[in-house]
Every structure is written in C-alpha cells, then in structure tokens.
Amino acid sequence: RDQDFVPALVVGTGYGAAATALRLGEAGIRTTMLEMGGLWDTAGADGKIFCSMLEPDHRSMWFRDRTETPLATFLWLDVINKDIEPPFAGVLDRVAHPGIDVYLGRGVGGGSLVNGGMAVVPERDYFERILPEVDADEMYGTYFPLANRELGVNHVDPEWFETTEAYRYARVSRAHAHRAGFPTTFVPSVYDFDYMQRETAGEAPRSALDCEVIYGNNYGKRSLDKTYLPAALGTGNVTIESLHRVRSFRPAGAGYAVEVEQIDELGEVRAVKEIRCRHLFLGAGSLGTTELLLRAREQGALPDLDESLGEGWGPNGNVMLGRANHVWDPTGAEQSTMPAMGIDNTADPDHPVFAEIAPIPAGLETWVSLYLAIARTPERARFAFDAATDTARLDWRAEQAAPAETAVRSLFDRINQVNGTVYRHDLFGGTRAFESSFTYHPLGGCVLGRTTDLHGRVRGYDGLYVTDGALIPGSTGVNPFVTITALAERNVARVLAEDVRGN
Ligand code: FAD
C-alpha cells in the first residue's frame, strides 16, 4: 500500500472536518485528518490537560509569550493577562487582521476545545435569508436534529438553574432584561449539565466551576474529541495526524498533492511531507480554508478558482460589553463559565440582537454583568492574498462594526435606563463600552453557492470540497457551530452519494 496516498484527506479537525470524516469513515473510505494544533490528551505537571484562566501557562495560547484575553483590564488595570513561556503550541490563537482580531481553537477538536459550548439553532427565517438556496425543510427536519444528537447537546434543568449560585449572574441579567421588556431564553449546550450539577455539589472535579473555558475544559464539555472524532476513529478507517500543518496543495493525477509540515510543540519543523489523495476536504475554518484556496490560486496551482473566493466574510456581529450593577445585585463569585441563557431581541425589526449572558470567571464578586451580543448586520469583508507575508488578509474596517454596536446599544441603553445602571468602560483596554475589535465567530470566505456549488464542491475543480464555517456568508444571528456541523452533514451526505462511493 502506497504510504503517501490516501483516498480522502481532511484538513482540520473542527466541526465541519469532524462531521465529514465520520461519514467518510462510516462509508468505508480510508481517510486521514491533518491538524496543525496538538492532541490534547496528556496531563501536564499539575495533573490537568488544560490550564485555567486564572493561572494560564504555556498551554493557554498558540506561540505567545503573554496571554491575550478579550476582557483585558479591570478598573483599567492590566491584571488579567499574564506572561507565559515558552512559546508553545497552546490551544487558543488570536489572529490579527486589519480592524479585527479573530480567536480560534488550535488542536484536535478545533474551536470545540475553547468555546463556550452554546449550541444554538438559528431562527429559520434568518437561516433562509442567509442561505436561501439551501432546502430549509431538510435542514430543520433532518440535519439540525442530527447535529444536535451527535454533538451531545443538552439543556439545563430549569429548577436547578433557579437555585444554583453558579447561575446567579444569569438570573440577575434576566431580571434586568425582563424589567425593560425584553424576553430571555435558555441556551442549549454541549457542556454536560448533569456533570455541572455534580461539580456544584462537590461530587466531581470542577471545570465550568473552576474558571475553565477559553484555554480548554478539563471535564464536562462534550468537545469534538469526545463526540464526532472518537466515532470517526471507531470506524477503523480514519486516522488523525496532529501538529501537521498543511502549507499548500496542487492538482496531481486524479486528485491532489498536499504539502504538509510536521512541527513539534515548540514550533520547529520536524519534517515536510507530500501526501496524495483523490478527494480533498478543506475544514481548516473560515480563515484557514480561505487562505489555502487563495494561496493555491495566487501561486498558480489552481488558477481557475472562482472570483468570489475570499468574499462574504463577517464576524457574526460580535460585540462584547459589561454593565455595572448596583451593590444590592451581586452576580456571584462562583460563576459557571458555560452560559445557559440569552436575551432574545431578534424580533426587533430595526435592531435584531441575540445577547448571551456571559460569566466573568474571576473567582470573586465583580458586580459586573457581561454579554457577548450577536447583531445581524450586512457588513462584510474580503480576504486578499498578501504574497509578502504568504497569508490571506482581511480588509475589514473598524467602522464596519458601527451598525452592530448601534443595534446592541439600543438594547442595552434601554436595560440601563430602566434599571438605573451604567456601562463599564474599564474592561477592554481603553475607555470604550463596546468591544467589537475581535470576533469568536469568523464566517465566510468560500461562500456556499458562490465559490462552491450548493453542496460545498469547489467550483472548477473535481474532488475538492469546503466543509467548514467558510461556507457561511458572515452571519448566522446566533452562535454558529451547530449550523456549521449541520451543513457539513448535509453536504457530505450528497458528496458520498454522488462523488465518493466506489472509490
Ligand atoms: P474550526 O473549529 O476553527 O477548526 C479548524 C481547525 O483547522 C482548527 O483546529 C485549526 O487548527 C485547523 N487548521 C487551520 N489551518 C490549518 C492548516 N493549514 N493545516 C492543518 N490544520 C489547520 N460557537 C458556538 O456555536 N457556540 C459557542 O459557545 C462558541 N464560543 C466560542 C468561544 C471562543 C473562545 C471561540 C474562539 C469560538 C467560539 N465559538 C462558539 C465559535 C466556534 O467554535 C467556531 O465557529 C467553530 O469552531 C468553527 O468551526 P470550523 O469547522 O469552521 O473550524
């Protein structure tokens, strides 16, 4: 058997990649997954795989000497970020683009390792507006339910929610929202709420209750390395290579030749390999997949890629903000890092916003209510390939966040007014109340039905597919990973039926 050939190669191990690899494996197709980040399965000297937000170390960030959290200061003091060394293949990356920084997970499991676990299906009318050519009956009847099942989505027990100290912060924000006339809703999660109850009862090691989230959760979270990826490996047809970074690819024979760098955890290149495949599935995320395709076009390997490549990128309207509560409204020293509630103002025709009520994992009372709001705006940017740095660069302008901030302000001005509260201006490094210079939700760059056909097949090149958040044009109105997973499930079902079987 030719060691350097595999029928299917999947780049990345995030949501789109994992769903794709599982179905390829089940169909009996030998598949290799290549992931530039590490395999997070081994405990460090402290007995834990991931470090906590209160004591970050080299495991926290992707080749940095200091952590870079979005909530950067408290009372304008630089007390949150910490020096770390050595620069290491840590789990959270922050990629700087003009006008916006993008947070990403690095490791086997992609964003699932670092995210807040909120598993939200978008409202159907908005989904139909964003991706009008996708059959919504099929998505809402088949693929969203399938994604929820495979991801292990579960719901908080409403009675426990009402009494636990861990969600006092959410109940405080709910009361403020209701007083201002805004509805709230429970948010489904991939964090195991039974486990969380046992944490709070002192019956299980703490994770959500121990300030763990953006640098990874040691327990309780059903990240992809607990769900799709072991299922894919269990088919016997899928293998995963970690610390393998795909540099480029080109057509070769009836498929593609992919150039891969194997790195070590300190970033040294240990080997450069060429792997050939018949079918190449790009699941490197919005930034990673778009960059690989742009490099292939600009360097001449795939000159016929569609002109739309790089377009349709957006930050999903992300805006973070904090409000200062009255002293009689404490939010609790012990907060679950996994949000379980959101303010749903999406029915507002002028300023539709979904605002998740976020924790402040500080381990002490702060009297702050924090939110990650998601506004629906049509602002989009475009990636272009920059040959000098060999990277894809976005042309997002900071002013493009203004419509999202306006929408979010209209919701929270009202909440402040009714409750006699104010914004916090000390949390984001400067004096601004609204932080829109970063996103957790990069979407777009290879939009479905434009750069690809309606099932993720890249136009102009057989056997080449996009499987991840790059397919979605800039906005889902809610947290995106269920949508990314469901779309990948839908697309690979078609691709298996029509393109891959029999190989
Ligand atoms: P990703 O999950 O980003 O996976 C891509 C993978 O490909 C990564 O592992 C990456 O290292 C790898 N890769 C990239 N380039 C290469 C290359 N050249 N070679 C090899 N491998 C490569 N969404 C929600 O729905 N709910 C939430 O609560 C939520 N919270 C979040 C919190 C944080 C801090 C962050 C950062 C994100 C959050 N998100 C959340 C967003 C969600 O995690 C992403 O939308 C999702 O992970 C994107 O899935 P994907 O398949 O597009 O790619």
Coordinates of C-alpha atoms and ligand atoms in Angstrom, one line a residue:
R1 CA 0.0 0.0 0.0
D2 CA 1.4 3.4 -1.0
Q3 CA 2.1 5.2 2.3
D4 CA 1.8 8.6 0.7
F5 CA -1.6 8.1 -0.9
V6 CA -5.0 8.1 0.9
P7 CA -8.4 8.2 -0.8
A8 CA -9.7 11.1 1.3
L9 CA -7.7 13.8 3.1
V10 CA -9.5 16.2 5.5
V11 CA -7.7 19.4 6.6
G12 CA -8.5 20.4 10.2
T13 CA -10.4 18.7 13.0
G14 CA -13.1 21.3 13.8
Y15 CA -16.8 20.9 13.4
G16 CA -17.0 20.7 9.6
A17 CA -14.0 18.4 9.3
A18 CA -15.1 16.1 12.1
A19 CA -18.6 15.5 10.7
T20 CA -17.2 14.9 7.3
A21 CA -14.5 12.5 8.5
L22 CA -17.1 10.4 10.5
R23 CA -19.3 9.9 7.4
L24 CA -16.4 9.1 5.1
G25 CA -15.1 6.6 7.6
E26 CA -18.6 5.0 8.0
A27 CA -18.8 4.7 4.2
G28 CA -15.6 2.6 4.3
I29 CA -13.3 5.3 2.8
R30 CA -9.8 5.4 4.2
T31 CA -9.4 9.0 5.5
T32 CA -6.6 11.0 7.0
M33 CA -7.2 14.1 9.0
L34 CA -4.4 16.7 9.3
E35 CA -4.5 19.1 12.2
M36 CA -1.9 21.9 12.8
G37 CA -2.6 22.0 16.6
G38 CA -1.7 19.4 19.2
L39 CA -3.5 16.4 20.5
W40 CA -4.9 17.4 23.9
D41 CA -4.9 14.1 25.8
T42 CA -2.0 14.2 28.2
A43 CA -1.9 15.8 31.6
G44 CA 0.8 18.3 32.5
A45 CA 2.7 18.5 35.7
D46 CA -0.4 19.8 37.5
G47 CA -2.3 16.6 36.6
K48 CA -4.5 18.5 34.2
I49 CA -4.7 18.6 30.4
F50 CA -5.7 22.3 30.1
C51 CA -4.7 25.3 32.3
S52 CA -7.3 27.5 34.0
M53 CA -8.0 31.2 33.1
L54 CA -6.8 32.3 36.5
E55 CA -3.4 30.6 36.2
P56 CA -2.6 30.5 32.5
D57 CA 0.7 28.9 31.4
H58 CA 2.3 27.8 28.1
R59 CA -0.7 25.6 27.3
S60 CA -3.0 28.6 27.0
M61 CA -2.0 30.3 23.7
W62 CA -0.6 29.4 20.3
F63 CA 3.0 30.5 20.3
R64 CA 2.7 33.6 22.5
D65 CA 4.7 35.0 25.5
R66 CA 1.7 36.7 27.0
T67 CA -2.0 35.8 27.1
E68 CA -4.4 37.9 25.1
T69 CA -8.0 37.7 26.5
P70 CA -10.8 39.9 25.1
L71 CA -11.7 41.2 28.6
A72 CA -8.3 42.7 29.1
T73 CA -8.4 45.0 32.0
F74 CA -10.4 45.6 35.3
L75 CA -10.7 49.1 36.6
W76 CA -8.3 49.9 33.7
L77 CA -5.7 47.7 35.4
D78 CA -3.7 45.2 33.4
V79 CA -4.4 42.5 35.9
I80 CA -5.9 39.8 33.6
N81 CA -3.3 38.9 31.1
K82 CA -0.2 37.1 32.2
D83 CA 3.3 36.3 30.9
I84 CA 3.7 32.7 29.7
E85 CA 6.6 30.7 28.4
P86 CA 7.9 29.0 26.5
P87 CA 6.0 30.0 23.3
F88 CA 4.2 26.7 22.8
A89 CA 1.5 25.1 20.6
G90 CA -1.2 26.2 23.0
V91 CA -4.9 25.8 22.5
L92 CA -6.1 29.4 21.8
D93 CA -5.0 31.5 18.9
R94 CA -5.7 35.2 18.2
V95 CA -5.0 36.1 14.6
A96 CA -4.7 39.9 14.0
H97 CA -6.2 41.3 10.9
P98 CA -6.7 45.0 10.0
G99 CA -9.6 46.3 12.0
I100 CA -10.4 43.0 13.8
D101 CA -8.7 40.1 15.7
V102 CA -10.0 36.6 15.3
Y103 CA -9.9 34.0 18.1
L104 CA -9.5 30.4 17.1
G105 CA -9.1 27.0 18.7
R106 CA -5.9 25.0 17.8
G107 CA -5.8 21.4 18.4
V108 CA -7.6 18.1 17.7
G109 CA -11.2 19.4 18.0
G110 CA -10.6 22.9 16.7
G111 CA -12.9 25.5 18.2
S112 CA -14.7 22.9 20.3
L113 CA -11.8 22.9 22.7
V114 CA -12.0 26.5 23.6
N115 CA -15.6 27.6 23.0
G116 CA -18.5 28.3 25.4
G117 CA -20.4 25.2 24.3
M118 CA -23.5 27.2 23.3
A119 CA -25.4 25.1 20.8
V120 CA -27.9 27.3 19.1
V121 CA -30.0 26.5 16.0
P122 CA -30.6 29.7 14.1
E123 CA -34.1 31.1 13.6
R124 CA -35.5 29.5 10.5
D125 CA -36.4 32.8 8.7
Y126 CA -32.9 34.2 9.2
F127 CA -31.3 31.0 8.0
E128 CA -33.4 31.1 4.9
R129 CA -32.3 34.7 4.3
I130 CA -28.6 33.9 4.7
L131 CA -28.6 30.7 2.7
P132 CA -31.8 30.9 0.5
E133 CA -30.8 28.1 -1.8
V134 CA -30.4 25.5 0.9
D135 CA -33.5 23.4 1.5
A136 CA -34.6 24.6 4.9
D137 CA -37.2 21.7 5.4
E138 CA -34.3 19.3 5.1
M139 CA -32.1 21.3 7.4
Y140 CA -34.7 21.7 10.1
G141 CA -36.2 18.3 9.7
T142 CA -33.0 16.2 9.4
Y143 CA -29.6 17.9 9.7
F144 CA -30.0 20.3 12.7
P145 CA -31.5 17.4 14.8
L146 CA -28.7 15.1 13.6
A147 CA -26.0 17.6 14.5
N148 CA -27.6 18.2 17.9
R149 CA -27.7 14.5 18.6
E150 CA -24.1 13.8 17.5
L151 CA -22.8 16.9 19.4
G152 CA -24.5 15.7 22.6
V153 CA -26.5 18.9 23.0
N154 CA -28.4 19.1 26.4
H155 CA -30.5 21.5 28.4
V156 CA -30.1 23.0 31.8
D157 CA -32.7 21.7 34.4
P158 CA -34.8 24.9 34.9
E159 CA -35.4 24.2 38.6
W160 CA -31.7 23.8 39.3
F161 CA -31.0 26.9 37.3
E162 CA -33.3 28.9 39.6
T163 CA -31.4 27.9 42.8
T164 CA -27.8 27.4 41.9
E165 CA -25.2 30.0 42.9
A166 CA -23.4 29.2 39.6
Y167 CA -26.2 31.0 37.5
R168 CA -26.9 33.8 39.9
Y169 CA -25.2 36.1 37.3
A170 CA -27.7 34.9 34.6
R171 CA -30.7 35.4 36.8
V172 CA -29.6 38.9 37.7
S173 CA -29.3 39.8 34.0
R174 CA -32.6 38.1 33.2
A175 CA -34.4 40.2 35.8
H176 CA -32.9 43.4 34.3
A177 CA -33.9 42.4 30.8
H178 CA -37.4 41.5 31.8
R179 CA -37.8 44.8 33.7
A180 CA -37.0 46.5 30.4
G181 CA -39.5 44.3 28.5
F182 CA -37.0 42.1 26.7
P183 CA -37.5 38.3 26.6
T184 CA -34.9 35.8 27.6
T185 CA -34.4 32.2 26.6
F186 CA -32.4 29.2 27.8
V187 CA -29.4 28.3 25.6
P188 CA -28.7 24.6 24.9
S189 CA -25.2 23.5 25.5
V190 CA -22.7 20.8 24.8
Y191 CA -21.5 21.0 28.4
D192 CA -22.9 18.2 30.4
F193 CA -25.3 19.9 32.8
D194 CA -25.5 16.7 35.0
Y195 CA -21.8 16.9 35.4
M196 CA -22.1 20.6 36.3
Q197 CA -24.6 19.8 39.0
R198 CA -22.2 17.3 40.4
E199 CA -19.4 19.9 40.3
T200 CA -21.5 22.3 42.3
A201 CA -22.4 19.6 44.8
G202 CA -18.7 18.8 45.3
E203 CA -19.1 15.3 43.8
A204 CA -16.9 15.7 40.7
P205 CA -13.7 17.7 39.8
R206 CA -14.5 21.2 38.8
S207 CA -14.2 22.6 35.3
A208 CA -17.0 25.0 34.4
L209 CA -17.0 25.9 38.1
D210 CA -13.2 26.3 38.1
C211 CA -12.9 29.2 35.6
E212 CA -12.1 26.9 32.7
V213 CA -13.2 27.8 29.2
I214 CA -11.1 29.7 26.6
Y215 CA -8.0 27.7 27.4
G216 CA -9.9 24.4 27.4
N217 CA -12.1 22.5 29.8
N218 CA -10.7 19.5 31.7
Y219 CA -14.1 17.9 32.4
G220 CA -17.7 18.2 31.5
K221 CA -17.6 19.6 28.0
R222 CA -18.5 17.4 25.0
S223 CA -15.9 18.8 22.7
L224 CA -15.4 17.1 19.4
D225 CA -12.6 14.9 20.9
K226 CA -15.4 13.3 23.0
T227 CA -18.1 13.0 20.2
Y228 CA -17.5 13.0 16.4
L229 CA -13.8 12.4 16.4
P230 CA -13.7 9.1 18.5
A231 CA -16.7 8.0 16.5
A232 CA -14.7 8.6 13.3
L233 CA -11.7 6.8 14.6
G234 CA -14.0 4.0 15.7
T235 CA -14.9 3.2 12.1
G236 CA -11.4 1.9 11.7
N237 CA -11.0 4.0 8.5
V238 CA -10.0 7.4 9.9
T239 CA -6.6 8.4 11.3
I240 CA -5.7 11.8 12.8
E241 CA -2.2 13.4 12.5
S242 CA -1.8 16.3 14.9
L243 CA 0.9 19.0 14.7
H244 CA 0.6 18.6 10.9
R245 CA 0.2 22.0 9.1
V246 CA -1.0 22.0 5.5
R247 CA 1.0 24.5 3.6
S248 CA -0.3 24.2 0.0
F249 CA -1.7 21.8 -2.5
R250 CA -1.9 21.3 -6.2
P251 CA -3.8 19.0 -8.6
A252 CA -1.9 15.8 -9.2
G253 CA -3.2 12.9 -11.3
A254 CA -6.9 12.2 -10.5
G255 CA -6.6 14.1 -7.2
Y256 CA -4.3 16.4 -5.2
A257 CA -0.8 16.5 -3.8
V258 CA -0.8 18.2 -0.4
E259 CA 2.4 19.7 1.2
V260 CA 2.4 19.3 4.9
E261 CA 4.8 20.5 7.6
Q262 CA 5.1 18.4 10.7
I263 CA 6.0 20.7 13.7
D264 CA 6.8 20.0 17.3
E265 CA 5.2 21.7 20.3
L266 CA 7.9 24.4 20.2
G267 CA 7.2 25.2 16.6
E268 CA 10.2 23.6 15.0
V269 CA 9.6 22.0 11.6
R270 CA 10.4 18.3 12.0
A271 CA 9.5 17.1 8.5
V272 CA 8.0 18.2 5.3
K273 CA 5.8 15.6 3.6
E274 CA 3.8 15.3 0.4
I275 CA 0.6 13.3 0.7
R276 CA -1.6 12.5 -2.3
C277 CA -5.3 12.0 -2.2
R278 CA -8.2 11.6 -4.5
H279 CA -10.7 13.7 -2.5
L280 CA -9.5 16.8 -0.5
F281 CA -11.9 18.2 2.1
L282 CA -10.9 21.6 3.5
G283 CA -12.1 22.0 7.1
A284 CA -9.5 24.5 8.3
G285 CA -12.1 27.0 9.3
S286 CA -13.0 30.3 7.7
L287 CA -9.5 31.7 7.9
G288 CA -7.6 28.5 7.3
T289 CA -9.6 27.2 4.4
T290 CA -9.9 30.6 2.6
E291 CA -6.1 31.1 2.9
L292 CA -5.3 27.7 1.5
L293 CA -7.5 28.3 -1.5
L294 CA -6.3 31.8 -2.1
R295 CA -2.7 30.7 -1.9
A296 CA -3.4 27.9 -4.4
R297 CA -5.0 30.5 -6.8
E298 CA -2.4 33.2 -6.4
Q299 CA 0.6 30.9 -6.7
G300 CA -0.9 29.4 -9.9
A301 CA -1.7 25.9 -8.6
L302 CA -5.5 26.4 -9.0
P303 CA -5.8 29.4 -11.3
D304 CA -9.5 28.7 -12.2
L305 CA -10.9 29.2 -8.7
D306 CA -14.0 31.4 -8.7
E307 CA -13.7 35.1 -8.5
S308 CA -15.9 35.1 -5.4
L309 CA -13.2 33.4 -3.4
G310 CA -12.3 35.5 -0.3
E311 CA -15.7 37.3 -0.3
G312 CA -18.6 37.2 2.1
W313 CA -16.6 37.3 5.4
G314 CA -18.1 38.6 8.6
P315 CA -17.6 38.5 12.4
N316 CA -21.2 37.4 13.1
G317 CA -21.9 40.8 14.5
N318 CA -20.0 40.1 17.8
V319 CA -20.0 42.9 20.4
M320 CA -18.9 42.3 24.0
L321 CA -20.0 44.7 26.8
G322 CA -20.2 45.0 30.5
R323 CA -22.7 46.7 32.8
A324 CA -22.1 47.8 36.4
N325 CA -24.7 46.5 38.8
H326 CA -25.9 48.0 42.0
V327 CA -24.3 46.7 45.1
W328 CA -27.6 45.0 46.1
D329 CA -27.4 43.0 42.9
P330 CA -24.3 40.7 43.3
T331 CA -23.6 38.4 40.3
G332 CA -21.8 35.8 42.4
A333 CA -18.1 34.8 43.0
E334 CA -18.7 31.3 41.7
Q335 CA -20.0 31.5 38.1
S336 CA -20.4 28.7 35.6
T337 CA -18.2 29.5 32.6
M338 CA -20.8 27.9 30.3
P339 CA -23.6 30.4 29.5
A340 CA -27.1 29.0 29.8
M341 CA -29.3 32.0 29.0
G342 CA -29.6 34.7 26.3
I343 CA -31.6 37.9 25.8
D344 CA -33.5 37.4 22.7
N345 CA -34.4 40.6 21.0
T346 CA -34.3 39.2 17.5
A347 CA -37.9 40.1 16.9
D348 CA -36.9 43.8 16.8
P349 CA -37.3 44.8 13.2
D350 CA -34.7 47.6 13.4
H351 CA -32.1 46.2 15.8
P352 CA -32.3 42.4 16.0
V353 CA -29.8 41.2 18.6
F354 CA -29.2 37.9 20.5
A355 CA -27.2 38.6 23.6
E356 CA -25.8 35.7 25.5
I357 CA -25.4 36.4 29.2
A358 CA -21.7 35.7 29.8
P359 CA -19.8 34.9 33.0
I360 CA -16.9 36.7 34.5
P361 CA -14.7 33.8 35.5
A362 CA -12.8 35.9 38.1
G363 CA -13.4 33.8 41.2
L364 CA -14.6 36.8 43.1
E365 CA -17.6 39.2 43.2
T366 CA -17.4 41.9 40.5
W367 CA -20.9 43.3 40.3
V368 CA -20.5 43.2 36.5
S369 CA -22.9 41.8 34.0
L370 CA -21.0 40.7 30.9
Y371 CA -22.6 39.9 27.5
L372 CA -21.5 38.6 24.1
A373 CA -24.1 40.1 21.8
I374 CA -24.7 38.9 18.2
A375 CA -26.2 41.5 15.9
R376 CA -27.4 40.9 12.4
T377 CA -25.7 43.3 10.1
P378 CA -25.0 43.1 6.3
E379 CA -21.4 44.3 6.8
R380 CA -18.9 42.0 5.0
A381 CA -15.2 42.0 4.2
R382 CA -13.0 40.3 1.7
F383 CA -9.7 38.3 2.0
A384 CA -6.9 39.0 -0.4
F385 CA -3.7 37.1 -0.6
D386 CA -0.6 39.0 0.6
A387 CA 2.4 37.4 -1.1
A388 CA 4.9 39.3 1.1
T389 CA 3.6 37.6 4.3
D390 CA 2.2 34.5 2.5
T391 CA -1.1 35.0 4.3
A392 CA -4.7 35.9 3.5
R393 CA -5.5 39.4 4.9
L394 CA -9.0 40.7 5.6
D395 CA -10.0 44.2 4.5
W396 CA -12.4 44.7 7.4
R397 CA -12.5 48.3 8.6
A398 CA -13.2 49.1 12.3
E399 CA -16.1 51.4 11.2
Q400 CA -17.9 48.4 9.8
A401 CA -18.7 47.3 13.4
A402 CA -20.8 50.5 13.9
P403 CA -24.1 49.1 12.8
A404 CA -23.7 46.1 15.2
E405 CA -22.8 48.5 18.0
T406 CA -25.8 50.7 17.3
A407 CA -28.1 47.6 17.5
V408 CA -26.6 46.4 20.7
R409 CA -26.6 49.9 22.2
S410 CA -30.3 50.2 21.5
L411 CA -31.0 47.1 23.6
F412 CA -28.6 47.8 26.5
D413 CA -29.3 51.6 26.7
R414 CA -32.9 50.6 27.5
I415 CA -31.9 48.0 30.0
N416 CA -29.6 50.5 31.8
Q417 CA -32.2 53.2 31.7
V418 CA -34.9 51.1 33.3
N419 CA -32.6 49.6 35.9
G420 CA -30.6 52.7 36.7
T421 CA -27.3 51.1 35.7
V422 CA -24.4 52.1 33.5
Y423 CA -21.9 50.6 31.1
R424 CA -18.4 49.6 32.3
H425 CA -15.7 51.5 30.4
D426 CA -12.7 49.8 32.1
L427 CA -12.8 46.3 30.7
F428 CA -11.4 46.4 27.2
G429 CA -8.0 48.1 27.5
G430 CA -9.2 51.6 26.7
T431 CA -12.3 53.5 27.7
R432 CA -14.9 52.1 25.3
A433 CA -18.0 50.4 26.4
F434 CA -18.4 48.2 23.4
E435 CA -15.7 45.8 22.3
S436 CA -16.1 44.9 18.6
S437 CA -12.5 44.7 17.6
F438 CA -12.4 40.9 18.0
T439 CA -14.7 38.0 17.0
Y440 CA -15.1 34.5 18.2
H441 CA -17.3 33.7 15.2
P442 CA -15.4 34.1 11.9
L443 CA -17.6 33.1 9.0
G444 CA -17.3 33.1 5.2
G445 CA -14.6 33.4 2.5
C446 CA -15.8 30.5 0.3
V447 CA -19.5 31.0 0.3
L448 CA -21.8 28.1 -0.5
G449 CA -23.4 28.5 -3.9
R450 CA -20.7 31.0 -5.0
T451 CA -17.2 29.8 -4.6
T452 CA -18.6 26.3 -4.2
D453 CA -21.7 24.6 -5.5
L454 CA -24.7 24.2 -3.3
H455 CA -23.0 21.2 -1.5
G456 CA -19.5 22.6 -0.9
R457 CA -17.9 21.3 -4.1
V458 CA -15.3 23.9 -5.1
R459 CA -16.2 25.3 -8.5
G460 CA -13.7 24.5 -11.3
Y461 CA -12.0 21.5 -9.5
D462 CA -13.3 18.0 -9.1
G463 CA -12.7 16.2 -5.8
L464 CA -12.1 19.4 -3.8
Y465 CA -14.6 20.4 -1.1
V466 CA -15.1 23.1 1.6
T467 CA -16.7 21.7 4.8
D468 CA -16.5 24.4 7.5
G469 CA -17.5 27.9 8.6
A470 CA -16.0 29.4 5.4
L471 CA -19.2 28.4 3.6
I472 CA -21.5 30.7 5.6
P473 CA -21.7 34.3 4.4
G474 CA -20.7 36.2 7.5
S475 CA -23.6 35.8 9.9
T476 CA -25.9 33.2 11.5
G477 CA -27.5 35.5 14.0
V478 CA -26.6 33.1 16.8
N479 CA -23.5 31.1 17.9
P480 CA -22.5 29.2 14.7
F481 CA -21.2 25.7 15.5
V482 CA -24.5 23.8 15.2
T483 CA -25.1 25.4 11.8
I484 CA -21.5 24.6 10.6
T485 CA -22.0 20.9 11.7
A486 CA -25.4 20.5 10.2
L487 CA -24.3 22.0 6.9
A488 CA -21.3 19.7 6.8
E489 CA -23.6 16.7 7.5
R490 CA -25.9 17.7 4.7
N491 CA -23.1 18.3 2.2
V492 CA -21.1 15.1 2.9
A493 CA -24.3 13.0 2.5
R494 CA -24.7 14.3 -1.0
V495 CA -21.0 14.1 -1.8
L496 CA -20.9 10.4 -0.6
A497 CA -23.9 9.5 -2.7
E498 CA -22.7 11.2 -5.9
D499 CA -18.9 11.6 -5.8
V500 CA -17.1 9.3 -3.5
R501 CA -18.7 5.9 -3.3
G502 CA -17.0 3.1 -5.1
N503 CA -13.5 4.7 -4.9
Ligands
FAD1 P1 -12.6 25.3 13.5 O1 -13.3 24.7 14.6 O2 -11.9 26.6 13.6 O3 -11.5 24.2 13.1 C1 -10.5 24.4 12.1 C2 -9.3 23.6 12.5 O4 -8.4 23.5 11.4 C3 -8.5 24.1 13.7 O5 -8.3 23.1 14.6 C4 -7.2 24.6 13.1 O6 -6.1 24.5 14.0 C5 -7.0 23.7 11.9 N1 -6.3 24.3 10.8 C6 -6.3 25.5 10.3 N2 -5.5 25.7 9.3 C7 -4.8 24.5 9.1 C8 -3.8 24.0 8.3 N3 -3.3 24.8 7.3 N4 -3.4 22.8 8.4 C9 -3.9 22.0 9.4 N5 -4.9 22.3 10.2 C10 -5.3 23.6 10.1 N6 -19.6 28.8 18.7 C11 -20.8 28.4 19.1 O7 -21.6 27.9 18.4 N7 -21.0 28.4 20.5 C12 -20.1 29.0 21.4 O8 -20.4 29.0 22.6 C13 -18.9 29.5 20.9 N8 -18.0 30.0 21.7 C14 -16.7 30.3 21.3 C15 -15.7 30.8 22.1 C16 -14.4 31.0 21.7 C17 -13.4 31.5 22.7 C18 -14.1 30.8 20.3 C19 -12.7 31.0 19.8 C20 -15.1 30.4 19.4 C21 -16.4 30.2 19.9 N9 -17.4 29.7 19.0 C22 -18.6 29.3 19.5 C23 -17.2 29.6 17.6 C24 -16.9 28.1 17.1 O9 -16.0 27.5 18.0 C25 -16.5 28.1 15.7 O10 -17.5 28.8 14.9 C26 -16.2 26.8 15.1 O11 -15.2 26.1 15.9 C27 -15.8 26.8 13.7 O12 -15.8 25.5 13.1 P2 -15.0 25.2 11.8 O13 -15.3 23.7 11.5 O14 -15.3 26.2 10.8 O15 -13.4 25.4 12.2

